[in-house]
mmCIF file of C-alpha atoms and ligand atoms in Angstrom:
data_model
loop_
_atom_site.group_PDB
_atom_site.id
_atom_site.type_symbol
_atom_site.label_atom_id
_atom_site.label_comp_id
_atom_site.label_asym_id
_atom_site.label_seq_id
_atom_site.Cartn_x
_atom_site.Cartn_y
_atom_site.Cartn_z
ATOM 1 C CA UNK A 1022 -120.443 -146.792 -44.292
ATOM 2 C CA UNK A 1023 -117.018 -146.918 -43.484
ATOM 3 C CA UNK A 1024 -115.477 -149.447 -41.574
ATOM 4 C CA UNK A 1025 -114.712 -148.101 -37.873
ATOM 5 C CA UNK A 1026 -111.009 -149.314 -38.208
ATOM 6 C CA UNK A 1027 -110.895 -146.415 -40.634
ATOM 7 C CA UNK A 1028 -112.237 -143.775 -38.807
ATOM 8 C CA UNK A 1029 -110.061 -141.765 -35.416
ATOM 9 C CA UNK A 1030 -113.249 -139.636 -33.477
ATOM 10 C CA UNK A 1031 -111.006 -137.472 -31.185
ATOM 11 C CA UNK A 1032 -112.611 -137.928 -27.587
ATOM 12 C CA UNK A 1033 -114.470 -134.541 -27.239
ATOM 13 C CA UNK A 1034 -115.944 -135.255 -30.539
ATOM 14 C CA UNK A 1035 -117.136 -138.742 -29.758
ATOM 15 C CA UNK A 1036 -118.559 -137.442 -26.167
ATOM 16 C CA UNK A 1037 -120.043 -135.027 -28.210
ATOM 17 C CA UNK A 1038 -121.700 -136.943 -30.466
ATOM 18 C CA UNK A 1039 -122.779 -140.028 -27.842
ATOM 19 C CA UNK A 1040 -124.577 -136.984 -26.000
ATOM 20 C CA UNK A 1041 -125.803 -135.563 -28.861
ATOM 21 C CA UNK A 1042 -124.675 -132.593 -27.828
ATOM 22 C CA UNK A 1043 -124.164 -129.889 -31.221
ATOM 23 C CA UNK A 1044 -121.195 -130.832 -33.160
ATOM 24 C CA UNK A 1045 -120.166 -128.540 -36.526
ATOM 25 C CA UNK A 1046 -117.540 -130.201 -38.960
ATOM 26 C CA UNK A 1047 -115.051 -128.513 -40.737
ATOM 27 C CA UNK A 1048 -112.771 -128.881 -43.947
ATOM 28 C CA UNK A 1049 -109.066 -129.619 -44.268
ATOM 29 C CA UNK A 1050 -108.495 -128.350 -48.055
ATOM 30 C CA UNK A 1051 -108.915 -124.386 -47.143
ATOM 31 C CA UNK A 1052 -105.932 -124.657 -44.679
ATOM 32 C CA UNK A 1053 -103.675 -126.716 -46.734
ATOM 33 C CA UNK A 1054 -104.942 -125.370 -50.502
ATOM 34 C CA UNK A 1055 -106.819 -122.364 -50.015
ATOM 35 C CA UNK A 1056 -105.016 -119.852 -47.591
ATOM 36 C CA UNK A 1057 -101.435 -118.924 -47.200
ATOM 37 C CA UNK A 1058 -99.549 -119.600 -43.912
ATOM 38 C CA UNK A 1059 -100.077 -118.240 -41.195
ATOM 39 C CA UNK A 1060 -103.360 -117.126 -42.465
ATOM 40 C CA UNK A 1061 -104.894 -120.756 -42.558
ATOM 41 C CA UNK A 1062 -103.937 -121.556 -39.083
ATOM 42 C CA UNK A 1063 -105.251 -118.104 -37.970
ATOM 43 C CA UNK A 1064 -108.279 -119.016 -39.743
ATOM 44 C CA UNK A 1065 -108.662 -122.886 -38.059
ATOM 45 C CA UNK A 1066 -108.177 -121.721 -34.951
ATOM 46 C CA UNK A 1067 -110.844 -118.929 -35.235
ATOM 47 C CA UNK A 1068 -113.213 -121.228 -36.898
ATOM 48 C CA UNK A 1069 -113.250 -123.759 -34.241
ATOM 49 C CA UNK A 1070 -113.551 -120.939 -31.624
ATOM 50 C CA UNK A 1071 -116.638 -119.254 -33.005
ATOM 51 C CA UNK A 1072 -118.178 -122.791 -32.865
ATOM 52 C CA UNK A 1073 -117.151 -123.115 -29.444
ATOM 53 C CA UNK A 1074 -118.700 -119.679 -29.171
ATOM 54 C CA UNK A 1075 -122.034 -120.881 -30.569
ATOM 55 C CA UNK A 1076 -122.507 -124.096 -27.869
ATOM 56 C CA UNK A 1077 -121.423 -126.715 -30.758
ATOM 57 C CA UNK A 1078 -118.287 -128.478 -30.704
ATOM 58 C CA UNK A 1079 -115.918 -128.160 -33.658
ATOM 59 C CA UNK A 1080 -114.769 -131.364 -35.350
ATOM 60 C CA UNK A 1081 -112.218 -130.336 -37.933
ATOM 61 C CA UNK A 1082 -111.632 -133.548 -40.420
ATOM 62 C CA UNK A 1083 -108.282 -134.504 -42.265
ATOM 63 C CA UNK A 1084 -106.625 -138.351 -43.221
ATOM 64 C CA UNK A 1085 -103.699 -139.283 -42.068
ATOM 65 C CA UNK A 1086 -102.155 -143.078 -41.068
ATOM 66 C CA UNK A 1087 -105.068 -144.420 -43.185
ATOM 67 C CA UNK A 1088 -107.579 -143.421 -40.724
ATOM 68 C CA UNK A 1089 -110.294 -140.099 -41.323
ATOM 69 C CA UNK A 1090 -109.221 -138.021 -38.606
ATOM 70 C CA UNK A 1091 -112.540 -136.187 -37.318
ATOM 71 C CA UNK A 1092 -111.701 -133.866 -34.736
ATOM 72 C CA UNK A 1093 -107.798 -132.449 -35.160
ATOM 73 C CA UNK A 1094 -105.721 -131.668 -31.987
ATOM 74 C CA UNK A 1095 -104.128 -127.892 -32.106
ATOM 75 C CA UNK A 1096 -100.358 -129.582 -33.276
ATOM 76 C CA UNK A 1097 -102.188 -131.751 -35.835
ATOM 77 C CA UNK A 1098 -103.505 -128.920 -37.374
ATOM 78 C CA UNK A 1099 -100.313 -126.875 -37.213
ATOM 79 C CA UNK A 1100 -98.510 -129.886 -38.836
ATOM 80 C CA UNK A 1101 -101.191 -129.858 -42.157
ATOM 81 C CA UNK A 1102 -100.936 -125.868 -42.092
ATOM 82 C CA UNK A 1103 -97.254 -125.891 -42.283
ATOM 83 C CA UNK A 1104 -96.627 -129.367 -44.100
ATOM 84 C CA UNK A 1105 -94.515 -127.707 -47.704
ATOM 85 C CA UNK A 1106 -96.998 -127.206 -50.644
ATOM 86 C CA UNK A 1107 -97.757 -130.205 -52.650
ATOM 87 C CA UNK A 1108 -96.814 -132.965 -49.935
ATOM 88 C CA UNK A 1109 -100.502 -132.698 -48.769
ATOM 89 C CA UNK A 1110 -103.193 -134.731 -51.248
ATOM 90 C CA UNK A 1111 -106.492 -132.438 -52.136
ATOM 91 C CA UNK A 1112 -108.718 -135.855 -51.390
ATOM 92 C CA UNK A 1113 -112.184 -135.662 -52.749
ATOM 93 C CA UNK A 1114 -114.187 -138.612 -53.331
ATOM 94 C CA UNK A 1115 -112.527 -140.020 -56.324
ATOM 95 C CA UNK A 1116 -109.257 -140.552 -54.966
ATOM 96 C CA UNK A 1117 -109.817 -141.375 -50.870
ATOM 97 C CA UNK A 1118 -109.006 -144.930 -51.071
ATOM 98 C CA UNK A 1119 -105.617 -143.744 -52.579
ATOM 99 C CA UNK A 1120 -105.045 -140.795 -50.027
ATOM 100 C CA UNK A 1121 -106.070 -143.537 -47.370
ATOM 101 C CA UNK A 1122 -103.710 -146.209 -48.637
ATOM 102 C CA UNK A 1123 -100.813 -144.308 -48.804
ATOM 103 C CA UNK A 1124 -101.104 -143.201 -44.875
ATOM 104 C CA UNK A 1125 -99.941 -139.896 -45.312
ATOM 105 C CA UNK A 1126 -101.271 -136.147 -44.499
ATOM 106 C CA UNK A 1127 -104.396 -135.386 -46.818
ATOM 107 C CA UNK A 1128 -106.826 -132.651 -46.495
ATOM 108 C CA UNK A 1129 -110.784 -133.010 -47.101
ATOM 109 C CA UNK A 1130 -113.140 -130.907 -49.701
ATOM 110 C CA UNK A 1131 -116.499 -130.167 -49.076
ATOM 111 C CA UNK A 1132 -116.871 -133.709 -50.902
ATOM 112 C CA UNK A 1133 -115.040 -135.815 -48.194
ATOM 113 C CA UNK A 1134 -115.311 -134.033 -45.110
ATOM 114 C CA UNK A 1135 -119.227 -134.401 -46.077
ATOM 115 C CA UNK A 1136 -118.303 -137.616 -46.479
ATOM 116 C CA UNK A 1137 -116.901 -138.408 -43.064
ATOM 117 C CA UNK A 1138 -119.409 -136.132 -41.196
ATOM 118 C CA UNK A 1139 -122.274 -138.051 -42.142
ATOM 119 C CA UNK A 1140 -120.346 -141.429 -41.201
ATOM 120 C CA UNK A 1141 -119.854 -140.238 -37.810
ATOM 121 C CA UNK A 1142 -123.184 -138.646 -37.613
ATOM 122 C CA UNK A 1143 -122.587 -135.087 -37.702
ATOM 123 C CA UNK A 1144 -125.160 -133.202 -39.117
ATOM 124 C CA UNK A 1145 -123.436 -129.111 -39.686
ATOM 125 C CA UNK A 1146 -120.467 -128.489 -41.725
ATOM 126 C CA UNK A 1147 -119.372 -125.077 -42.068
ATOM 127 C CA UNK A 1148 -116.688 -123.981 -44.901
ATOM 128 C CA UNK A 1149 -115.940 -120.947 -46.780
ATOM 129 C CA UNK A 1150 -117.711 -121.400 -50.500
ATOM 130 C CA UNK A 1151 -118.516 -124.683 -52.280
ATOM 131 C CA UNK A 1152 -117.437 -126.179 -55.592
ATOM 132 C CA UNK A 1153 -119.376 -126.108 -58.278
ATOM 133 C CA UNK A 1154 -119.687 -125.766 -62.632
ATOM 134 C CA UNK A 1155 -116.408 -124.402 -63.229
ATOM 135 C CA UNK A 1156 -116.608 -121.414 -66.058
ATOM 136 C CA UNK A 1157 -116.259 -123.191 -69.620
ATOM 137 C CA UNK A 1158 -117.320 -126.859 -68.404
ATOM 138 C CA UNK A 1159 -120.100 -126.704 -70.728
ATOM 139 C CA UNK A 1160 -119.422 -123.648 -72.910
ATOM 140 C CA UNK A 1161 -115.897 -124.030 -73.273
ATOM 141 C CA UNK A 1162 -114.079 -124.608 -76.507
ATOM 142 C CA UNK A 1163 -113.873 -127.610 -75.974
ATOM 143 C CA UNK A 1164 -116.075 -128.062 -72.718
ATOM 144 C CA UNK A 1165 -113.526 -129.268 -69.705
ATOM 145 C CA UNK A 1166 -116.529 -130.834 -67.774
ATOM 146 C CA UNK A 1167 -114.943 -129.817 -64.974
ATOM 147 C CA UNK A 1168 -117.827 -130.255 -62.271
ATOM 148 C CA UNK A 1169 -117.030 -129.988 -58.502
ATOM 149 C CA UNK A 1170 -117.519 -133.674 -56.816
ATOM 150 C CA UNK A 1171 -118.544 -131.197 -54.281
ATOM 151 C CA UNK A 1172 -122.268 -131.105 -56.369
ATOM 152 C CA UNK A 1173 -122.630 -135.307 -56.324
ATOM 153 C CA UNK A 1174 -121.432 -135.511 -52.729
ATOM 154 C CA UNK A 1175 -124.282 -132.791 -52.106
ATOM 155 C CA UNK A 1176 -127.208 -135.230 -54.150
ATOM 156 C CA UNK A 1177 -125.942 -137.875 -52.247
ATOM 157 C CA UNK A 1178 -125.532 -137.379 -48.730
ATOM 158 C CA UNK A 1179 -127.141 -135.346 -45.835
ATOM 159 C CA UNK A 1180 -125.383 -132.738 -44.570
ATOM 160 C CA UNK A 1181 -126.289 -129.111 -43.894
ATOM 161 C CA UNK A 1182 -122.979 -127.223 -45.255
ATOM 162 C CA UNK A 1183 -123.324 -123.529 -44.352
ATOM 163 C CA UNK A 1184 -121.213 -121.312 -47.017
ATOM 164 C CA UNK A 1185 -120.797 -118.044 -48.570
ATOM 165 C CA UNK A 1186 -122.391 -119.057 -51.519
ATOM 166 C CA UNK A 1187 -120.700 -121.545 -54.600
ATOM 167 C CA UNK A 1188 -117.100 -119.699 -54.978
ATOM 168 C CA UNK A 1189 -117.304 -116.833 -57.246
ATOM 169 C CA UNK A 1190 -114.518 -118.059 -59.469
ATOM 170 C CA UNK A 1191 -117.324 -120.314 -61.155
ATOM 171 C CA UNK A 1192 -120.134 -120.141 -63.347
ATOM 172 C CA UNK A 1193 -122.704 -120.033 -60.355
ATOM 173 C CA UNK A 1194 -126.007 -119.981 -62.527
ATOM 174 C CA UNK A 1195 -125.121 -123.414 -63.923
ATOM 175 C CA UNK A 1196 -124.106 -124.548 -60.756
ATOM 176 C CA UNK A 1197 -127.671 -123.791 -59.128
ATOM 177 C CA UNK A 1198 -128.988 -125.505 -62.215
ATOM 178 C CA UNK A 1199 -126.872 -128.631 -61.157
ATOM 179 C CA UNK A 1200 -127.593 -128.376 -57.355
ATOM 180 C CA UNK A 1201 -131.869 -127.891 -58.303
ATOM 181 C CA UNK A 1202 -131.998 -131.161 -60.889
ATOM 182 C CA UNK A 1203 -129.862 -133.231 -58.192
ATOM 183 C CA UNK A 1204 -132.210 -132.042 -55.527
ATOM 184 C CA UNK A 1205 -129.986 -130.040 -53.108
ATOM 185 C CA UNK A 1206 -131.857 -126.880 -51.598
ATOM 186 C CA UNK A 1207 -130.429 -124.243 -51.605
ATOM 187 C CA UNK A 1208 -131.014 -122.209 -48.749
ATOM 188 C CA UNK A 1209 -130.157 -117.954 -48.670
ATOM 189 C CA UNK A 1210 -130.153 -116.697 -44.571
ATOM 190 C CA UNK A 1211 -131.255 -113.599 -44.101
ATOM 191 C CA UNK A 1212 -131.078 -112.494 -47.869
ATOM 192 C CA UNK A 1213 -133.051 -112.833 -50.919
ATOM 193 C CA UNK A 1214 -130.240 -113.320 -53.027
ATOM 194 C CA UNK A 1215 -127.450 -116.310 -53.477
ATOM 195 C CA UNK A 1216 -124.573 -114.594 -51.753
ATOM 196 C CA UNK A 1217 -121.699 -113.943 -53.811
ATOM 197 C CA UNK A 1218 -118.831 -115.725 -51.764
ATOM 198 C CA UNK A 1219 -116.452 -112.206 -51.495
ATOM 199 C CA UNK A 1220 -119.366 -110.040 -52.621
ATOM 200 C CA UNK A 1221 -122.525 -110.172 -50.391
ATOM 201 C CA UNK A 1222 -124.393 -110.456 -53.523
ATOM 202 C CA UNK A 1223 -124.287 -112.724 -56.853
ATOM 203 C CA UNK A 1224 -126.966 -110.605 -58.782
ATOM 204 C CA UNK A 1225 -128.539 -114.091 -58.588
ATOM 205 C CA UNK A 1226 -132.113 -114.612 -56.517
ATOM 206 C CA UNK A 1227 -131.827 -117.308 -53.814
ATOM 207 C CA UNK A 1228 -133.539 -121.141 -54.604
ATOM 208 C CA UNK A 1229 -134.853 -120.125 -50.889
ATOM 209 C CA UNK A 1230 -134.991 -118.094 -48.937
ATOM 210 C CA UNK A 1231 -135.645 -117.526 -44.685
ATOM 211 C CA UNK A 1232 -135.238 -115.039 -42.498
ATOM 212 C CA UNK A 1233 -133.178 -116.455 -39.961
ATOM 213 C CA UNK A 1234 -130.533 -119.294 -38.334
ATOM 214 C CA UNK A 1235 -133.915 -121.447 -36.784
ATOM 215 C CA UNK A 1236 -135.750 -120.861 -39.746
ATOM 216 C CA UNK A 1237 -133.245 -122.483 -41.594
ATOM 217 C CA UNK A 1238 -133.105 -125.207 -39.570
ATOM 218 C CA UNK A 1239 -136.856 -126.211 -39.649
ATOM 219 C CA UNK A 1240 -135.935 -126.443 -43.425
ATOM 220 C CA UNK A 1241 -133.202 -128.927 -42.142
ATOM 221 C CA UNK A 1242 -135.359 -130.880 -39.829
ATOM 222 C CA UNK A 1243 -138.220 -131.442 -42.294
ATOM 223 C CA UNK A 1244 -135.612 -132.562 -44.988
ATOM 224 C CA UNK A 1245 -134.189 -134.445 -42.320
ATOM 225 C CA UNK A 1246 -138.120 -135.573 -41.607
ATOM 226 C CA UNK A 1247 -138.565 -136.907 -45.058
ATOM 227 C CA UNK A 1248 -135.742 -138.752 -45.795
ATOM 228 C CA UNK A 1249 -134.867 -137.171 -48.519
ATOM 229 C CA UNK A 1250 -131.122 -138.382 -48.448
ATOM 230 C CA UNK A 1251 -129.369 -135.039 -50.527
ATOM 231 C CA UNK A 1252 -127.179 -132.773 -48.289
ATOM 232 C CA UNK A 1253 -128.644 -129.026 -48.422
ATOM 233 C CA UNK A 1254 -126.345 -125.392 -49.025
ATOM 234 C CA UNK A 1255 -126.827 -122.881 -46.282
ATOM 235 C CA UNK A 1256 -125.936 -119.716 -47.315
ATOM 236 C CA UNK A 1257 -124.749 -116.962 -45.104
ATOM 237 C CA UNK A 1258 -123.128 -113.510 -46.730
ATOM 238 C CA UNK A 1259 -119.737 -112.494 -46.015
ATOM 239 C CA UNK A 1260 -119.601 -109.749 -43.206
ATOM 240 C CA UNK A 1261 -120.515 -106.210 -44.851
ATOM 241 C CA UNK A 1262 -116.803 -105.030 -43.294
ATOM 242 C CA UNK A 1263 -114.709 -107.225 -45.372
ATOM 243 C CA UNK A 1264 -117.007 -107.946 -48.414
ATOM 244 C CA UNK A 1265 -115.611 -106.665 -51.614
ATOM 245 C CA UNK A 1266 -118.126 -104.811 -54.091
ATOM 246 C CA UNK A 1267 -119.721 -107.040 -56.442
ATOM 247 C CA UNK A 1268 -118.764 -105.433 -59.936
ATOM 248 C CA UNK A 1269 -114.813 -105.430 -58.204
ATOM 249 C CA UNK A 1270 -115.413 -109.710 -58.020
ATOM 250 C CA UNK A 1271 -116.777 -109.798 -61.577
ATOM 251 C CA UNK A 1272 -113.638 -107.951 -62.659
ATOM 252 C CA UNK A 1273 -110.873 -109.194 -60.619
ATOM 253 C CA UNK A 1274 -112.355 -113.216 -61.460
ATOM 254 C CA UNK A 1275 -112.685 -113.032 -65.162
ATOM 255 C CA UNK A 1276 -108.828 -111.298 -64.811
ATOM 256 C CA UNK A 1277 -107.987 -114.572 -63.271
ATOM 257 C CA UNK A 1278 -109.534 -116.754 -65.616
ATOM 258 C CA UNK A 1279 -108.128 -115.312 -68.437
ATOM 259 C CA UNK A 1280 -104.610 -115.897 -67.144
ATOM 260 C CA UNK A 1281 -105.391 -119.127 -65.778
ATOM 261 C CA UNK A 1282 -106.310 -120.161 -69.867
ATOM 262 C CA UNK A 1283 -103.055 -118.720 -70.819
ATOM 263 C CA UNK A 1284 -101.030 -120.399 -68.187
ATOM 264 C CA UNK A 1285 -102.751 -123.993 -68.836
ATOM 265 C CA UNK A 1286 -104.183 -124.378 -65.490
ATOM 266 C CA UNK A 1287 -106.741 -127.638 -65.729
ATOM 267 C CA UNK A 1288 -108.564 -129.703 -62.844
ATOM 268 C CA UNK A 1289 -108.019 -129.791 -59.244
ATOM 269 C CA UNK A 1290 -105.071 -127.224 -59.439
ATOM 270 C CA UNK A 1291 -107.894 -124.710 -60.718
ATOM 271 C CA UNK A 1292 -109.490 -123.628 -57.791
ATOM 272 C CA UNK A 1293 -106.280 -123.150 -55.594
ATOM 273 C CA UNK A 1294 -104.651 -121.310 -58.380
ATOM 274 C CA UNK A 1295 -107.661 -119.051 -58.857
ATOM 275 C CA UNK A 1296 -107.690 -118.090 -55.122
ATOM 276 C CA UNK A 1297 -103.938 -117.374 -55.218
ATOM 277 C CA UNK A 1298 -104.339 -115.212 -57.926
ATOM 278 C CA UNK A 1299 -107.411 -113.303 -56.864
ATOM 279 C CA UNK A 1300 -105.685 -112.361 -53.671
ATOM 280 C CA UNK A 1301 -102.982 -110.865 -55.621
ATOM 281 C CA UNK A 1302 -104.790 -108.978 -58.019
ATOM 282 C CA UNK A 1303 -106.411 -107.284 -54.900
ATOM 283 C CA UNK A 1304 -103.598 -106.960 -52.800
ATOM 284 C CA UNK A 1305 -104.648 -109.794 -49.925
ATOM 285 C CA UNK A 1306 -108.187 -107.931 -49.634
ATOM 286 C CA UNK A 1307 -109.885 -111.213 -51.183
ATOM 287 C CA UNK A 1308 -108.155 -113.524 -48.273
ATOM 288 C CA UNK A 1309 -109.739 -110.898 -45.676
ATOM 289 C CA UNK A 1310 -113.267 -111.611 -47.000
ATOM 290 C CA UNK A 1311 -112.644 -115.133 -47.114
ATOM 291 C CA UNK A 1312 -111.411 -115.582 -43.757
ATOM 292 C CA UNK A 1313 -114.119 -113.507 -42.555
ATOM 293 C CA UNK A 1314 -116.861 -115.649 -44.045
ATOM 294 C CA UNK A 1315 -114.918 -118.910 -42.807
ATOM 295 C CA UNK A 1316 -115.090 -117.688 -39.642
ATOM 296 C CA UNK A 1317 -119.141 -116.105 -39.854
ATOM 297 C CA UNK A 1318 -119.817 -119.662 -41.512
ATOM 298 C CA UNK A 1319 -118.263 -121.187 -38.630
ATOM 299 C CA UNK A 1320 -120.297 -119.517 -35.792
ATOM 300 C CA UNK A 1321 -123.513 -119.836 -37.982
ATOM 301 C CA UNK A 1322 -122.834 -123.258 -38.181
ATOM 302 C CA UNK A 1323 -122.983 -123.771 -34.231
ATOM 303 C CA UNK A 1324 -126.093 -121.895 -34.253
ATOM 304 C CA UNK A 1325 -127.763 -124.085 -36.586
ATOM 305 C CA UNK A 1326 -126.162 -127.563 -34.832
ATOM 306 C CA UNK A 1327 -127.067 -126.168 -31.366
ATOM 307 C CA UNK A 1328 -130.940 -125.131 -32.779
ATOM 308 C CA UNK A 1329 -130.826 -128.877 -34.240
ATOM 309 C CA UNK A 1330 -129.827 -130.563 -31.266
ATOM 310 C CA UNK A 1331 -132.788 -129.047 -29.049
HETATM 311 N N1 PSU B 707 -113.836 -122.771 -49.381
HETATM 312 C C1 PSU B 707 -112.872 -121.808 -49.328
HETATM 313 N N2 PSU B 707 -111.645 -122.117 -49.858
HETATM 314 C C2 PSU B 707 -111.367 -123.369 -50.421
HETATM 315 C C3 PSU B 707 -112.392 -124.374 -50.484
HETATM 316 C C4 PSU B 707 -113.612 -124.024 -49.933
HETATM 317 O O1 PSU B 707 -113.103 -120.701 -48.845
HETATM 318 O O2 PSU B 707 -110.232 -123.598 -50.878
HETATM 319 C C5 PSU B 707 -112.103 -125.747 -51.124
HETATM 320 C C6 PSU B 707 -113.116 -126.779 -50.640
HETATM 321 O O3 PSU B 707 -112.387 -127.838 -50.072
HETATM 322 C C7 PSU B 707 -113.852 -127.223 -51.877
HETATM 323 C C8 PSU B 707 -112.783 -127.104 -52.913
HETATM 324 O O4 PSU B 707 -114.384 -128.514 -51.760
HETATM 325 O O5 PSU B 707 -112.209 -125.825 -52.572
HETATM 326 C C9 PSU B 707 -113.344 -127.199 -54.334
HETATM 327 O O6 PSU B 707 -112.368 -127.714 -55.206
HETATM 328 P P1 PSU B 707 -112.778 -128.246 -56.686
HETATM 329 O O7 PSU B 707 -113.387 -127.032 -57.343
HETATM 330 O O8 PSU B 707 -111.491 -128.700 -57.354
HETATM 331 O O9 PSU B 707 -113.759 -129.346 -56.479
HETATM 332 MN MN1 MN B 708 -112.615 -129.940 -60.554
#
């Protein structure tokens, strides 16, 4: 557990949480790596609304002046949206002692805001799409191993993080390989299939599979029940409105890939590069869809943490 000196609970948050009223985290890294500006303000400020809309209190995580900010005020968040590219650290788990030395801006993965959700006990932590196998970790020539610390955060600690699915830009079979042998449920709402982040559908048939928000959380509770100490993947589809058609993903991703190869694009850069380049290829329509599923994550989210907190 981190030491308290190291963690900043904004007071809503911390009222919040000592009446354990619903609280729903959310990540740092889709603002300051995954969405243009003004897009990814747009998009933090809608998030934490449809949780407010839901009954749940949003508690949006960052680091900054070595502390793990949990709960951002509406100019901190303005200040990481608009902070130049590259002065903010991507901080998973492997280099927060670093980002936390330095006491500077740094934004959280699914990996680290997991991390300080589950410090603070926050149970819901909505996002956009998880990290995963990237495409040619094992079957690459060579193999990069590159494996989302988003997977190991999700073996190792419990939190319900409610996404569109792993991000399409990876190999998503092997990455519900990874998340079954590290025991991480996988959990499809409302669908029998693993949604498809942009798409509503992978092509892929959901782990499990329930028909609805409580549903889901009596998974939750009895996982909770048993102690089983993994985090699960709740997995809500992208609004039909702004979903793009599956075979269009397919396309449009392997298009990226293929110029991400020839431009030399390796490890952490990969993802934010990919997303960049999917939303030109399709003209923006890709950052519709994912803002749209932030935001549907985000009220699902408060839904669950509100049905968890009765
Ligand atoms: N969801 C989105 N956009 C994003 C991410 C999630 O809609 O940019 C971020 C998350 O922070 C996730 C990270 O943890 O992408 C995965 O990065 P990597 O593949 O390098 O682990
Ligand atoms: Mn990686």
């Amino acid at each position: 557990m981190p030491s308290p000196h190291r963690i900043a609970i904004s007071a809503e948050v911390a009222d919040a949480l000592r009446d354990g009223s619903p609280v729903v985290a959310l990540e740092s890294t889709l603002i300051s790596h995954g969405l243009p500006y003004p897009q990814n303000v747009e998009v933090a400020a809608a998030s934490e609304l449809a949780i407010r809309g839901s009954g749940a209190v949003p508690a949006t995580v960052a680091l900054n002046e070595g502390r793990l900010l949990v709960g951002l005020s509406g100019d901190e968040l303005e200040a990481l949206a608009t902070a130049p590219r590259g002065t903010v650290r991507k901080v998973s788990r492997h280099n927060l002692a670093e980002a936390i030395a330095s006491g500077q801006w740094g934004a959280t993965t699914v990996a680290t805001t997991m991390i300080a959700a589950h410090a603070v006990g926050i149970r819901v932590f909505s996002t956009g799409g998880i990290g995963g196998v990237h495409r040619g970790a094992i079957d690459g020539r060579p193999p990069t191993l590159d494996i989302s610390a988003d997977l190991e955060e999700l073996a190792r600690t419990f939190v319900a993080v409610v996404c569109a699915g792993p991000k399409a830009i990876l190999d998503v079979p092997l990455t519900l390989e990874y998340l079954e042998t590290r025991g991480v449920p996988v959990v499809a709402v409302g669908t029998d299939q693993v949604p498809g982040f942009w798409a509503r559908r992978s092509g892929l048939a959901a782990p499990i599979s329930v028909p609805d928000v409580r549903a889901a959380a009596d998974v939750v509770r009895a996982h909770a029940d048993l102690g089983l100490a993994s985090g699960l993947v709740i997995c809500n589809p992208v609004p039909e409105p702004d979903a793009l058609a599956d075979d269009l993903v397919r396309q449009v991703v392997d298009e990226a890939i293929r110029e991400a190869g020839v431009a030399g694009i390796t490890g952490p850069a990969t993802t934010p590069w990919l997303l960049a380049r999917v939303a030109a290829i399709t003209g923006g329509a890709s950052v519709r869809a994912n803002i749209s599923l932030i935001v549907d994550n985000a009220r699902v989210g408060g839904e669950l943490a509100v049905q968890l907190a009765d």
